[in-house]
Amino acid sequence: MDTILFPARQSTAKESLAAYRGRGGYEALSAIVDAQAPARVIEEVQAAGLRGRGGAAFPTGTKLELTAKAQAEQKFVVANGGEDEPGSFKDRILMEHHPHLILEGVTLCALAVGATKGYLYVNRTYAAAQASLAAAMQEAAGKAYLGRGILGSAFSFELELFRAPTPYVAGEDTAALEVLEGKDPVPREKPPYPVQAGLFGKPTLVSNIETMANIPRIVLRGAAWFRGFGTAQSPGTMIFCLGEEVRRPGAYELPLGTPLRQLIDGCGGGLRDGKAIKAILPGGPSTAFLPATCLDTPLDHQAMRDAGSILGCGVMELIPVGRCMLEEALKHAGFFAAESCGACPACRMETSTFQTLLRQIKEGKGTPMLLDQFDKVAAFNRGKGRCSLIAMAAAPVLSAVRHFRGDFEHHLAHGTCPPG
Ligand SMILES: Cc1cc2nc3c(=O)[nH]c(=O)nc-3n(C[C@H](O)[C@H](O)[C@H](O)COP(=O)(O)O)c2cc1C
């Protein structure tokens, strides 16, 4: 269980129960059940310093501890495989290839927090992932890794596969809880947070699929082993998705702290046609663009913050030299304007204003003073709204204007993209 590595373009073969057990699968669960020591899961994850891989990088150990401490007759665990972030497919690959790894991770989390029921919240377009998970659930139940009296103990855990809707916001944790309750995918006001009052008002741990996939190996091999990868602030590995703009697209698991350039060139083989890079969107559409001068930035949370962006969920988008950054900003502004659920006036206002301003600038209507409006609109709306979509929508637009102002000024002066 040393790595969960995925070379590009793998087949969609599911790892069998025998193969999973052959590499230490379900040994962590057996050890915790035998020792009757569910708290060890939390201690080990906290010591490992695992941070969520769903985008916000929140410490997973803290979430586990808060859910475990919450007093309630019933608690839930939700494995978030909504994965609607454009360009992301790491959770799909994990679910298709390594369903038992996910099942063991979810079950260990349930044991740790005292949950008796869990949901695999899986993007409804992921047919192969659903089939793979469903088959694995049957196999696991047959060997008492799931269901009533797990491995002969008093611990029972019922797991259900749920086909999640595909609007972007349906992956937000509280919107996912609404969906699981049979409602529309609309984020809830917070607090209370899901760890306090989640599904049906009960304490609920919602964690990303990749986050959960890290738990069995942390419990089995220990925090010190996990910390042998990555940096002090960002321990472990992370799966990064490279798209069609590179020679070898795929999902690559790398130790955190690996230089960005190594991912792009070493794993991805660089941009197709040998083009040079103009800008990097290091964590998906909801993160800030970085200029090519940042190509040696380590892929760790703090280094990315210092450079002006975040790792998000690890979807790497690369913009070649010659591409107009106003067009790039407009593409993302259009995405967020379409995907805002509309529940919060501030989000509707911000996302539609960005789109309107960018369209105006694209046609050369206005003066450079217009370029200062983006920061003002973002500042006015900062911290408002039920979820972080407001902050997500601002990141690519503000950073494109900041780092590539010349492209926007050219549009204002000529009504066209800059030459090249
Ligand atoms: C608009 C929006 C969409 C999101 N989509 C996803 C998603 O598809 N999958 C996911 O794991 N987290 C998604 N998140 C983050 C979740 O709200 C939550 O932070 C995450 O599932 C927690 O898991 P983690 O702590 O393991 O990262 C989204 C957040 C927002 C604001």
Tab-separated table of C-alpha atoms and ligand atoms in Angstrom:
chain	number	residue	atom	x	y	z
A	1	MET	CA	0.000	0.000	0.000
A	2	ASP	CA	2.978	2.306	-0.549
A	3	THR	CA	1.444	4.333	-3.306
A	4	ILE	CA	-1.815	4.819	-5.141
A	5	LEU	CA	-0.110	5.788	-8.352
A	6	PHE	CA	-1.892	6.140	-11.676
A	7	PRO	CA	0.001	6.427	-14.928
A	8	ALA	CA	-1.913	8.198	-17.659
A	9	ARG	CA	-4.423	6.289	-19.734
A	10	GLN	CA	-4.660	3.228	-17.529
A	11	SER	CA	-7.310	0.658	-18.235
A	12	THR	CA	-10.359	0.827	-15.990
A	13	ALA	CA	-9.701	-2.580	-14.403
A	14	LYS	CA	-10.909	-2.732	-10.821
A	15	GLU	CA	-8.471	-3.957	-8.170
A	16	SER	CA	-9.830	-7.249	-6.834
A	17	LEU	CA	-10.338	-7.916	-3.144
A	18	ALA	CA	-7.543	-10.520	-3.284
A	19	ALA	CA	-5.124	-8.068	-4.894
A	20	TYR	CA	-6.032	-5.378	-2.370
A	21	ARG	CA	-5.523	-7.766	0.535
A	22	GLY	CA	-2.257	-8.867	-1.038
A	23	ARG	CA	-0.861	-5.360	-0.534
A	24	GLY	CA	-2.035	-4.950	3.047
A	25	GLY	CA	-5.651	-4.059	2.324
A	26	TYR	CA	-8.087	-4.258	5.278
A	27	GLU	CA	-5.195	-4.893	7.700
A	28	ALA	CA	-5.648	-1.414	9.185
A	29	LEU	CA	-9.344	-2.085	9.766
A	30	SER	CA	-8.603	-5.499	11.316
A	31	ALA	CA	-5.979	-3.996	13.631
A	32	ILE	CA	-8.305	-1.231	14.861
A	33	VAL	CA	-11.221	-3.629	15.333
A	34	ASP	CA	-9.049	-6.242	17.125
A	35	ALA	CA	-7.533	-3.668	19.460
A	36	GLN	CA	-10.915	-1.978	19.964
A	37	ALA	CA	-9.070	1.289	19.515
A	38	PRO	CA	-11.055	3.575	17.182
A	39	ALA	CA	-9.426	6.662	18.739
A	40	ARG	CA	-6.115	5.479	17.245
A	41	VAL	CA	-7.423	6.370	13.781
A	42	ILE	CA	-7.891	9.985	14.847
A	43	GLU	CA	-4.557	10.157	16.687
A	44	GLU	CA	-2.669	8.745	13.719
A	45	VAL	CA	-4.385	11.002	11.152
A	46	GLN	CA	-3.746	14.043	13.353
A	47	ALA	CA	-0.096	13.119	13.804
A	48	ALA	CA	0.202	12.510	10.049
A	49	GLY	CA	-1.029	16.056	9.371
A	50	LEU	CA	-3.327	14.907	6.548
A	51	ARG	CA	-5.177	17.823	4.958
A	52	GLY	CA	-8.332	17.461	2.883
A	53	ARG	CA	-7.828	16.894	-0.834
A	54	GLY	CA	-11.244	18.277	-1.842
A	55	GLY	CA	-9.982	21.853	-2.238
A	56	ALA	CA	-9.889	23.636	1.112
A	57	ALA	CA	-6.996	21.610	2.636
A	58	PHE	CA	-8.654	21.586	6.072
A	59	PRO	CA	-6.912	19.282	8.619
A	60	THR	CA	-8.723	15.932	8.408
A	61	GLY	CA	-7.739	14.915	11.964
A	62	THR	CA	-9.533	17.980	13.363
A	63	LYS	CA	-12.692	17.124	11.434
A	64	LEU	CA	-12.556	13.525	12.658
A	65	GLU	CA	-12.051	14.644	16.246
A	66	LEU	CA	-14.907	17.183	16.156
A	67	THR	CA	-17.305	14.598	14.705
A	68	ALA	CA	-16.183	11.986	17.244
A	69	LYS	CA	-16.722	14.423	20.140
A	70	ALA	CA	-20.191	15.518	18.997
A	71	GLN	CA	-22.855	13.889	21.160
A	72	ALA	CA	-25.653	12.244	19.161
A	73	GLU	CA	-27.509	8.954	18.866
A	74	GLN	CA	-26.683	8.730	15.185
A	75	LYS	CA	-23.822	10.051	13.072
A	76	PHE	CA	-23.016	9.854	9.373
A	77	VAL	CA	-20.011	9.691	7.093
A	78	VAL	CA	-20.115	10.975	3.508
A	79	ALA	CA	-17.343	10.266	0.988
A	80	ASN	CA	-17.497	13.128	-1.490
A	81	GLY	CA	-17.040	11.861	-5.049
A	82	GLY	CA	-19.153	14.592	-6.642
A	83	GLU	CA	-16.102	15.752	-8.617
A	84	ASP	CA	-17.624	18.434	-10.828
A	85	GLU	CA	-14.496	20.598	-10.938
A	86	PRO	CA	-13.719	20.905	-14.675
A	87	GLY	CA	-10.572	18.940	-15.507
A	88	SER	CA	-10.615	16.819	-12.338
A	89	PHE	CA	-10.764	13.034	-12.658
A	90	LYS	CA	-8.580	11.810	-9.779
A	91	ASP	CA	-11.536	10.728	-7.639
A	92	ARG	CA	-13.065	8.882	-10.590
A	93	ILE	CA	-9.819	6.973	-11.162
A	94	LEU	CA	-9.527	6.096	-7.471
A	95	MET	CA	-13.118	4.848	-7.377
A	96	GLU	CA	-12.801	2.864	-10.627
A	97	HIS	CA	-9.445	1.254	-9.855
A	98	HIS	CA	-9.258	1.076	-6.078
A	99	PRO	CA	-12.778	0.719	-4.668
A	100	HIS	CA	-11.644	-1.361	-1.660
A	101	LEU	CA	-9.195	1.363	-0.661
A	102	ILE	CA	-12.114	3.807	-0.537
A	103	LEU	CA	-14.347	1.352	1.353
A	104	GLU	CA	-11.680	0.707	3.974
A	105	GLY	CA	-11.022	4.453	4.351
A	106	VAL	CA	-14.708	5.266	4.794
A	107	THR	CA	-15.210	2.402	7.257
A	108	LEU	CA	-12.198	3.462	9.344
A	109	CYS	CA	-13.607	7.006	9.466
A	110	ALA	CA	-17.007	5.681	10.525
A	111	LEU	CA	-15.419	3.599	13.266
A	112	ALA	CA	-13.375	6.589	14.452
A	113	VAL	CA	-16.297	9.019	14.714
A	114	GLY	CA	-18.959	6.513	15.782
A	115	ALA	CA	-21.061	6.627	12.603
A	116	THR	CA	-23.354	3.744	11.769
A	117	LYS	CA	-24.391	4.849	8.295
A	118	GLY	CA	-22.410	6.242	5.377
A	119	TYR	CA	-22.868	7.382	1.798
A	120	LEU	CA	-20.630	7.183	-1.221
A	121	TYR	CA	-21.718	10.376	-3.002
A	122	VAL	CA	-20.613	9.637	-6.570
A	123	ASN	CA	-20.958	11.817	-9.669
A	124	ARG	CA	-23.920	10.363	-11.569
A	125	THR	CA	-22.042	10.315	-14.890
A	126	TYR	CA	-19.380	7.972	-13.430
A	127	ALA	CA	-20.951	4.631	-14.437
A	128	ALA	CA	-17.711	2.603	-14.227
A	129	ALA	CA	-16.896	4.012	-10.783
A	130	GLN	CA	-20.382	3.158	-9.518
A	131	ALA	CA	-20.152	-0.390	-10.892
A	132	SER	CA	-16.712	-0.871	-9.374
A	133	LEU	CA	-17.803	0.423	-5.951
A	134	ALA	CA	-21.025	-1.607	-5.999
A	135	ALA	CA	-19.129	-4.832	-6.770
A	136	ALA	CA	-16.540	-4.077	-4.082
A	137	MET	CA	-19.276	-3.378	-1.513
A	138	GLN	CA	-20.725	-6.842	-2.137
A	139	GLU	CA	-17.309	-8.480	-1.850
A	140	ALA	CA	-16.507	-6.543	1.343
A	141	ALA	CA	-19.858	-7.429	2.927
A	142	GLY	CA	-19.206	-11.091	2.090
A	143	LYS	CA	-16.002	-10.978	4.156
A	144	ALA	CA	-17.540	-8.943	7.016
A	145	TYR	CA	-15.546	-5.795	6.197
A	146	LEU	CA	-18.868	-3.963	5.840
A	147	GLY	CA	-22.348	-4.377	7.279
A	148	ARG	CA	-23.477	-5.911	10.556
A	149	GLY	CA	-20.855	-6.984	13.115
A	150	ILE	CA	-17.737	-5.995	11.173
A	151	LEU	CA	-15.017	-8.666	11.539
A	152	GLY	CA	-16.998	-10.265	14.351
A	153	SER	CA	-17.088	-7.102	16.454
A	154	ALA	CA	-20.053	-5.132	17.812
A	155	PHE	CA	-19.447	-2.426	15.210
A	156	SER	CA	-21.966	-2.287	12.351
A	157	PHE	CA	-21.736	0.096	9.426
A	158	GLU	CA	-24.192	0.378	6.540
A	159	LEU	CA	-22.888	2.005	3.385
A	160	GLU	CA	-25.017	3.254	0.494
A	161	LEU	CA	-24.046	4.305	-3.014
A	162	PHE	CA	-25.711	7.570	-4.048
A	163	ARG	CA	-25.710	8.987	-7.588
A	164	ALA	CA	-24.933	12.679	-7.159
A	165	PRO	CA	-26.307	15.401	-9.454
A	166	THR	CA	-23.792	17.274	-11.587
A	167	PRO	CA	-24.166	21.023	-11.000
A	168	TYR	CA	-20.809	22.313	-9.733
A	169	VAL	CA	-22.241	23.416	-6.417
A	170	ALA	CA	-23.633	19.915	-5.710
A	171	GLY	CA	-20.094	18.948	-4.584
A	172	GLU	CA	-20.056	21.591	-1.830
A	173	ASP	CA	-20.379	19.657	1.398
A	174	THR	CA	-23.628	21.142	2.730
A	175	ALA	CA	-25.243	21.163	-0.745
A	176	ALA	CA	-24.382	17.450	-0.913
A	177	LEU	CA	-26.146	16.952	2.416
A	178	GLU	CA	-29.231	18.722	1.050
A	179	VAL	CA	-29.166	16.385	-1.962
A	180	LEU	CA	-28.849	13.326	0.285
A	181	GLU	CA	-31.936	14.594	2.127
A	182	GLY	CA	-33.833	14.690	-1.178
A	183	LYS	CA	-33.595	18.436	-1.792
A	184	ASP	CA	-31.993	20.691	-4.412
A	185	PRO	CA	-28.207	21.218	-4.317
A	186	VAL	CA	-28.117	24.528	-2.457
A	187	PRO	CA	-25.425	25.220	0.163
A	188	ARG	CA	-26.552	25.785	3.743
A	189	GLU	CA	-25.805	28.754	5.977
A	190	LYS	CA	-22.829	27.968	8.246
A	191	PRO	CA	-22.511	27.587	11.199
A	192	PRO	CA	-23.604	25.027	12.163
A	193	TYR	CA	-20.977	22.988	10.333
A	194	PRO	CA	-21.677	19.397	9.243
A	195	VAL	CA	-19.515	18.018	12.069
A	196	GLN	CA	-22.033	19.575	14.482
A	197	ALA	CA	-25.309	19.308	12.552
A	198	GLY	CA	-25.045	17.670	9.141
A	199	LEU	CA	-27.227	15.068	7.478
A	200	PHE	CA	-30.741	15.168	8.980
A	201	GLY	CA	-29.275	17.468	11.652
A	202	LYS	CA	-26.861	14.791	12.924
A	203	PRO	CA	-23.061	15.145	13.205
A	204	THR	CA	-21.595	14.230	9.805
A	205	LEU	CA	-18.088	13.828	8.487
A	206	VAL	CA	-17.886	14.883	4.833
A	207	SER	CA	-14.504	14.151	3.273
A	208	ASN	CA	-13.214	13.936	-0.244
A	209	ILE	CA	-12.616	10.526	-1.857
A	210	GLU	CA	-8.842	11.051	-2.142
A	211	THR	CA	-8.678	12.180	1.489
A	212	MET	CA	-10.436	8.978	2.580
A	213	ALA	CA	-8.107	6.901	0.389
A	214	ASN	CA	-5.169	8.111	2.490
A	215	ILE	CA	-6.595	6.862	5.799
A	216	PRO	CA	-5.890	3.076	5.532
A	217	ARG	CA	-2.213	3.531	4.746
A	218	ILE	CA	-1.781	6.160	7.492
A	219	VAL	CA	-3.333	3.803	10.059
A	220	LEU	CA	-1.413	0.761	8.800
A	221	ARG	CA	2.015	2.333	8.346
A	222	GLY	CA	1.798	5.165	10.841
A	223	ALA	CA	2.091	8.928	10.823
A	224	ALA	CA	5.901	8.896	10.670
A	225	TRP	CA	5.819	6.836	7.473
A	226	PHE	CA	3.307	9.249	5.907
A	227	ARG	CA	5.433	12.219	6.942
A	228	GLY	CA	8.328	10.619	5.090
A	229	PHE	CA	6.626	12.056	1.989
A	230	GLY	CA	5.960	15.741	1.413
A	231	THR	CA	6.951	18.698	3.577
A	232	ALA	CA	6.438	19.534	7.259
A	233	GLN	CA	3.470	21.806	6.446
A	234	SER	CA	2.078	19.620	3.666
A	235	PRO	CA	2.831	15.980	4.476
A	236	GLY	CA	2.094	13.045	2.197
A	237	THR	CA	1.348	12.847	-1.476
A	238	MET	CA	-1.344	14.363	-3.669
A	239	ILE	CA	-2.839	13.354	-6.991
A	240	PHE	CA	-2.535	16.007	-9.703
A	241	CYS	CA	-4.527	15.982	-12.942
A	242	LEU	CA	-2.930	17.092	-16.192
A	243	GLY	CA	-5.173	17.666	-19.209
A	244	GLU	CA	-4.886	17.419	-22.966
A	245	GLU	CA	-2.595	20.454	-23.245
A	246	VAL	CA	0.396	18.302	-22.183
A	247	ARG	CA	1.983	15.415	-24.091
A	248	ARG	CA	1.134	12.826	-21.404
A	249	PRO	CA	-2.179	13.732	-19.774
A	250	GLY	CA	-3.109	11.792	-16.655
A	251	ALA	CA	-3.452	11.674	-12.891
A	252	TYR	CA	-0.084	11.645	-11.138
A	253	GLU	CA	0.525	11.022	-7.463
A	254	LEU	CA	3.532	12.999	-6.237
A	255	PRO	CA	4.988	13.882	-2.843
A	256	LEU	CA	3.815	17.342	-1.832
A	257	GLY	CA	6.681	19.797	-2.219
A	258	THR	CA	7.665	18.473	-5.665
A	259	PRO	CA	8.475	21.442	-7.945
A	260	LEU	CA	5.629	22.340	-10.301
A	261	ARG	CA	8.017	22.071	-13.246
A	262	GLN	CA	8.680	18.409	-12.460
A	263	LEU	CA	4.978	17.610	-12.680
A	264	ILE	CA	4.543	19.468	-15.969
A	265	ASP	CA	7.737	18.374	-17.722
A	266	GLY	CA	8.759	15.168	-15.937
A	267	CYS	CA	5.300	13.615	-15.720
A	268	GLY	CA	3.356	15.442	-18.413
A	269	GLY	CA	6.183	15.764	-20.959
A	270	GLY	CA	5.600	19.516	-21.299
A	271	LEU	CA	3.089	21.280	-23.504
A	272	ARG	CA	2.160	19.708	-26.834
A	273	ASP	CA	4.076	21.183	-29.788
A	274	GLY	CA	6.804	22.252	-27.344
A	275	LYS	CA	5.030	25.533	-26.623
A	276	ALA	CA	6.201	27.690	-23.733
A	277	ILE	CA	3.913	28.304	-20.756
A	278	LYS	CA	2.360	31.717	-20.218
A	279	ALA	CA	0.235	31.016	-17.141
A	280	ILE	CA	-0.619	28.216	-14.718
A	281	LEU	CA	-3.888	27.610	-12.935
A	282	PRO	CA	-2.496	25.279	-10.255
A	283	GLY	CA	-5.625	23.988	-8.529
A	284	GLY	CA	-8.534	24.141	-10.939
A	285	PRO	CA	-10.766	26.957	-12.228
A	286	SER	CA	-11.400	28.212	-8.711
A	287	THR	CA	-7.787	29.178	-8.057
A	288	ALA	CA	-5.608	32.126	-9.051
A	289	PHE	CA	-3.425	32.174	-12.186
A	290	LEU	CA	0.319	32.241	-11.668
A	291	PRO	CA	2.787	33.621	-14.234
A	292	ALA	CA	5.436	31.333	-15.772
A	293	THR	CA	8.022	32.811	-13.371
A	294	CYS	CA	6.416	30.583	-10.711
A	295	LEU	CA	7.211	27.299	-12.479
A	296	ASP	CA	9.701	26.301	-9.790
A	297	THR	CA	7.199	26.762	-6.947
A	298	PRO	CA	6.966	23.619	-4.790
A	299	LEU	CA	3.604	21.884	-4.888
A	300	ASP	CA	2.849	22.470	-1.226
A	301	HIS	CA	0.065	24.451	0.365
A	302	GLN	CA	2.162	27.208	1.918
A	303	ALA	CA	4.481	27.706	-1.047
A	304	MET	CA	1.479	28.031	-3.357
A	305	ARG	CA	-0.126	30.560	-1.013
A	306	ASP	CA	3.106	32.549	-0.886
A	307	ALA	CA	3.166	32.549	-4.699
A	308	GLY	CA	-0.420	33.886	-4.753
A	309	SER	CA	-2.571	30.841	-5.448
A	310	ILE	CA	-3.617	27.530	-3.868
A	311	LEU	CA	-3.348	23.837	-4.713
A	312	GLY	CA	-7.134	23.411	-4.624
A	313	CYS	CA	-8.019	19.903	-5.740
A	314	GLY	CA	-4.876	19.517	-7.858
A	315	VAL	CA	-6.222	20.133	-11.365
A	316	MET	CA	-3.425	21.772	-13.291
A	317	GLU	CA	-4.417	23.967	-16.235
A	318	LEU	CA	-1.597	25.315	-18.362
A	319	ILE	CA	-1.966	28.281	-20.695
A	320	PRO	CA	0.496	28.405	-23.609
A	321	VAL	CA	2.228	31.567	-24.765
A	322	GLY	CA	0.084	33.257	-27.374
A	323	ARG	CA	-3.230	32.741	-25.582
A	324	CYS	CA	-5.113	35.889	-24.527
A	325	MET	CA	-5.676	36.066	-20.765
A	326	LEU	CA	-8.838	38.124	-21.136
A	327	GLU	CA	-10.342	35.208	-23.030
A	328	GLU	CA	-9.171	32.851	-20.271
A	329	ALA	CA	-10.660	35.056	-17.549
A	330	LEU	CA	-13.913	35.333	-19.509
A	331	LYS	CA	-14.111	31.542	-19.880
A	332	HIS	CA	-13.899	31.085	-16.116
A	333	ALA	CA	-16.203	34.024	-15.356
A	334	GLY	CA	-18.784	32.428	-17.659
A	335	PHE	CA	-18.427	29.125	-15.831
A	336	PHE	CA	-19.016	30.665	-12.407
A	337	ALA	CA	-21.882	32.874	-13.606
A	338	ALA	CA	-23.580	29.744	-14.961
A	339	GLU	CA	-22.780	27.588	-11.917
A	340	SER	CA	-23.721	30.053	-9.155
A	341	CYS	CA	-26.814	28.447	-7.640
A	342	GLY	CA	-28.361	31.890	-7.255
A	343	ALA	CA	-29.283	31.499	-3.584
A	344	CYS	CA	-27.068	34.385	-2.447
A	345	PRO	CA	-27.533	37.887	-3.970
A	346	ALA	CA	-23.823	38.677	-3.443
A	347	CYS	CA	-22.761	35.657	-5.520
A	348	ARG	CA	-25.235	36.438	-8.305
A	349	MET	CA	-24.072	40.050	-8.326
A	350	GLU	CA	-20.353	39.264	-8.346
A	351	THR	CA	-20.388	36.514	-10.937
A	352	SER	CA	-22.639	38.398	-13.369
A	353	THR	CA	-20.720	41.681	-12.913
A	354	PHE	CA	-17.395	39.984	-13.699
A	355	GLN	CA	-18.852	38.539	-16.870
A	356	THR	CA	-20.401	41.849	-17.966
A	357	LEU	CA	-17.208	43.828	-17.297
A	358	LEU	CA	-15.047	41.318	-19.146
A	359	ARG	CA	-17.353	41.305	-22.176
A	360	GLN	CA	-17.236	45.103	-22.219
A	361	ILE	CA	-13.432	45.167	-22.069
A	362	LYS	CA	-13.193	42.465	-24.729
A	363	GLU	CA	-15.050	44.748	-27.154
A	364	GLY	CA	-12.846	47.714	-26.280
A	365	LYS	CA	-15.590	49.607	-24.507
A	366	GLY	CA	-14.251	51.684	-21.616
A	367	THR	CA	-11.022	53.056	-20.183
A	368	PRO	CA	-8.251	51.350	-18.143
A	369	MET	CA	-10.079	52.578	-15.019
A	370	LEU	CA	-12.487	49.712	-15.654
A	371	LEU	CA	-9.707	47.297	-14.739
A	372	ASP	CA	-9.795	48.536	-11.132
A	373	GLN	CA	-13.438	47.549	-10.794
A	374	PHE	CA	-12.719	43.819	-10.398
A	375	ASP	CA	-10.903	44.302	-7.082
A	376	LYS	CA	-13.675	46.584	-5.838
A	377	VAL	CA	-16.449	44.129	-6.740
A	378	ALA	CA	-14.518	41.271	-5.082
A	379	ALA	CA	-13.784	43.335	-1.941
A	380	PHE	CA	-17.460	44.310	-1.648
A	381	ASN	CA	-18.555	40.666	-1.753
A	382	ARG	CA	-15.693	39.063	0.191
A	383	GLY	CA	-16.894	36.836	3.023
A	384	LYS	CA	-20.515	37.046	1.874
A	385	GLY	CA	-22.588	34.113	0.669
A	386	ARG	CA	-23.203	30.639	2.041
A	387	CYS	CA	-20.265	28.914	0.371
A	388	SER	CA	-16.870	29.785	-1.029
A	389	LEU	CA	-18.011	30.022	-4.656
A	390	ILE	CA	-17.729	33.828	-4.359
A	391	ALA	CA	-14.039	33.599	-3.509
A	392	MET	CA	-13.528	30.921	-6.153
A	393	ALA	CA	-15.043	33.076	-8.906
A	394	ALA	CA	-12.827	36.042	-8.011
A	395	ALA	CA	-9.511	34.162	-7.972
A	396	PRO	CA	-8.924	33.541	-11.720
A	397	VAL	CA	-10.301	36.934	-12.783
A	398	LEU	CA	-8.371	39.102	-10.304
A	399	SER	CA	-5.126	37.211	-10.898
A	400	ALA	CA	-5.476	37.403	-14.704
A	401	VAL	CA	-5.876	41.189	-14.490
A	402	ARG	CA	-3.005	41.485	-11.986
A	403	HIS	CA	-0.434	39.422	-13.876
A	404	PHE	CA	-1.495	40.014	-17.482
A	405	ARG	CA	-2.857	43.563	-17.463
A	406	GLY	CA	-1.326	44.180	-20.907
A	407	ASP	CA	-3.770	41.729	-22.549
A	408	PHE	CA	-6.724	43.601	-21.026
A	409	GLU	CA	-5.314	47.023	-21.968
A	410	HIS	CA	-4.839	45.822	-25.538
A	411	HIS	CA	-8.493	44.834	-25.717
A	412	LEU	CA	-9.520	48.223	-24.344
A	413	ALA	CA	-7.375	50.032	-26.892
A	414	HIS	CA	-8.136	47.898	-29.974
A	415	GLY	CA	-11.122	45.672	-29.228
A	416	THR	CA	-9.047	42.606	-30.181
A	417	CYS	CA	-6.720	40.072	-28.576
A	418	PRO	CA	-3.040	41.034	-28.442
A	419	PRO	CA	-0.994	39.818	-31.453
A	420	GLY	CA	0.212	36.204	-31.248
B	1	LIG	C1	-18.801	25.110	-5.223
B	1	LIG	C2	-18.059	24.027	-4.518
B	1	LIG	C3	-17.941	22.776	-5.091
B	1	LIG	C4	-17.252	21.731	-4.440
B	1	LIG	N1	-17.137	20.519	-5.042
B	1	LIG	C5	-16.486	19.510	-4.395
B	1	LIG	C6	-16.386	18.206	-4.985
B	1	LIG	O1	-16.879	17.953	-6.092
B	1	LIG	N2	-15.717	17.234	-4.284
B	1	LIG	C7	-15.171	17.488	-3.034
B	1	LIG	O2	-14.603	16.587	-2.429
B	1	LIG	N3	-15.251	18.702	-2.473
B	1	LIG	C8	-15.908	19.707	-3.108
B	1	LIG	N4	-16.013	20.928	-2.508
B	1	LIG	C9	-15.439	21.089	-1.166
B	1	LIG	C10	-16.419	20.552	-0.112
B	1	LIG	O3	-17.311	21.603	0.264
B	1	LIG	C11	-15.700	20.061	1.153
B	1	LIG	O4	-14.827	21.065	1.596
B	1	LIG	C12	-14.922	18.761	0.923
B	1	LIG	O5	-15.735	17.739	0.395
B	1	LIG	C13	-14.346	18.303	2.247
B	1	LIG	O6	-13.484	17.235	2.033
B	1	LIG	P1	-11.939	17.307	2.443
B	1	LIG	O7	-11.862	17.943	3.799
B	1	LIG	O8	-11.520	15.907	2.414
B	1	LIG	O9	-11.259	18.165	1.409
B	1	LIG	C14	-16.680	21.990	-3.161
B	1	LIG	C15	-16.803	23.256	-2.578
B	1	LIG	C16	-17.483	24.269	-3.240
B	1	LIG	C17	-17.593	25.621	-2.589
